[in-house]
Amino acid sequence: MPPNPPSAPSRELHVFENPAPERDYVIQFQVPEFTCHCPLTGQPDFAHFTIDMIADKLCVELKSLKMYFWSFRDEGAFHEKVTNTILDDIVAATAPRFIRITAKWYVRGGIYTNVVAEHRKKGWKPRPRVDLPAHPAQTGLL
């Protein structure tokens, strides 16, 4: 970890050791204010990113993730390229067991674009889903 976390756009992702590497658990990041611009028109593009990740040995540090996303602000790139670049960079930094990035791009020319990209570590298989019984909310009143 750097002594002074970055406070300007940066493509450097910092990591720390997974505090529970013996367990599969989901870390979810929500990035609702992503911006870059269209490489053809120069107009701004806006997206909401959701990152669902099952870490292996390393986790991504939040401040560096924030600065990383900020670094795209002045870049022109297609939605598909940006989404896959972010996936590749996080995989390179953390080598997760699983990661899925969902980018929901705001309307442009009457069209919404959603890009979903994922990576699965070779040999990793998720444990079977456990469905628990649903119970209605209790208010304490009969």
XYZ file of C-alpha atoms in Angstrom:
142
model
C 0.000 0.000 0.000
C 1.277 3.457 -0.797
C 1.767 5.777 2.218
C -0.509 8.375 0.582
C -3.374 6.938 -1.466
C -3.742 8.525 -4.915
C -6.051 11.504 -5.358
C -5.826 11.862 -9.131
C -6.859 9.627 -12.022
C -4.641 6.551 -12.247
C -4.693 3.185 -14.019
C -2.819 1.582 -11.101
C -4.975 -0.814 -9.102
C -3.794 -1.525 -5.553
C -4.594 -4.802 -3.839
C -4.587 -6.318 -0.358
C -4.715 -9.885 0.930
C -8.121 -11.539 1.015
C -9.072 -11.748 4.724
C -11.077 -14.978 4.152
C -9.435 -16.900 1.279
C -10.840 -20.215 2.525
C -14.381 -19.110 1.599
C -16.177 -18.140 -1.590
C -17.949 -14.847 -0.923
C -19.117 -12.114 -3.257
C -17.699 -8.605 -3.197
C -19.927 -6.211 -5.126
C -18.859 -2.773 -6.283
C -21.371 -0.258 -7.642
C -20.010 2.556 -9.799
C -23.021 4.717 -10.719
C -21.153 7.736 -12.115
C -18.829 6.333 -14.792
C -18.002 8.663 -17.660
C -15.940 8.522 -20.820
C -16.700 9.857 -24.282
C -17.671 8.519 -27.671
C -14.597 8.001 -29.871
C -16.567 9.068 -32.965
C -18.464 12.151 -31.817
C -16.601 13.185 -28.672
C -19.917 13.384 -26.804
C -19.957 12.158 -23.191
C -21.047 8.625 -22.372
C -22.383 7.695 -18.930
C -22.743 4.251 -17.369
C -23.546 2.410 -14.167
C -21.064 -0.412 -13.535
C -21.720 -3.354 -11.225
C -18.759 -5.593 -10.433
C -19.450 -8.935 -8.740
C -16.231 -10.643 -7.711
C -15.211 -13.748 -5.798
C -11.645 -13.029 -4.731
C -8.942 -15.670 -4.485
C -5.816 -14.412 -2.699
C -6.172 -10.678 -3.418
C -8.874 -8.004 -3.180
C -8.900 -4.654 -4.965
C -8.512 -1.551 -2.797
C -11.458 0.860 -3.142
C -9.659 4.209 -3.416
C -7.469 2.929 -6.251
C -10.574 1.470 -7.953
C -12.207 4.897 -7.737
C -9.146 6.598 -9.254
C -8.969 3.852 -11.907
C -12.550 4.483 -13.015
C -11.889 8.225 -12.956
C -9.013 7.715 -15.422
C -11.498 6.944 -18.230
C -13.180 10.358 -18.001
C -11.218 11.918 -20.863
C -10.828 8.751 -22.919
C -12.758 7.990 -26.060
C -13.742 4.336 -26.266
C -16.598 2.128 -27.341
C -18.757 0.630 -24.593
C -17.630 -2.910 -25.343
C -13.939 -1.952 -25.263
C -14.192 -0.064 -21.962
C -16.078 -2.882 -20.238
C -13.642 -5.574 -21.379
C -10.582 -3.429 -20.578
C -11.818 -2.944 -17.013
C -12.407 -6.688 -16.664
C -8.926 -7.503 -18.002
C -7.217 -4.974 -15.711
C -8.972 -6.188 -12.544
C -8.228 -9.817 -13.459
C -4.546 -8.927 -14.054
C -4.320 -7.181 -10.662
C -6.223 -9.676 -8.490
C -6.528 -13.067 -10.302
C -10.032 -13.639 -8.862
C -11.854 -16.955 -8.789
C -14.738 -15.281 -10.596
C -15.663 -11.790 -11.753
C -18.599 -10.436 -13.713
C -18.842 -6.830 -14.844
C -22.190 -5.439 -15.916
C -22.076 -2.039 -17.582
C -25.428 -0.353 -18.141
C -24.865 2.518 -20.540
C -27.338 5.378 -20.547
C -29.402 6.112 -23.626
C -27.675 7.375 -26.749
C -29.730 7.923 -29.902
C -32.693 6.132 -28.337
C -30.690 2.972 -27.546
C -29.538 1.658 -24.179
C -26.490 -0.617 -24.253
C -25.745 -3.230 -21.598
C -22.392 -5.018 -21.740
C -21.721 -8.026 -19.504
C -18.249 -9.590 -19.397
C -16.943 -12.249 -17.047
C -13.875 -14.274 -16.150
C -13.683 -17.617 -14.360
C -10.398 -18.916 -12.949
C -9.412 -22.171 -14.628
C -10.617 -25.111 -12.547
C -12.811 -23.040 -10.207
C -16.390 -24.205 -9.846
C -19.001 -22.485 -7.728
C -20.566 -24.374 -4.881
C -24.205 -25.382 -5.356
C -26.723 -22.670 -4.597
C -28.541 -22.973 -1.276
C -32.192 -21.927 -1.434
C -33.534 -20.915 1.968
C -37.251 -20.810 2.803
C -38.886 -17.420 2.401
C -40.680 -15.940 5.403
C -42.966 -12.924 5.281
C -41.858 -9.820 7.141
C -43.067 -9.701 10.737
C -44.455 -6.511 12.196
C -45.092 -7.729 15.746
C -48.825 -7.200 15.303
C -51.309 -10.069 15.112
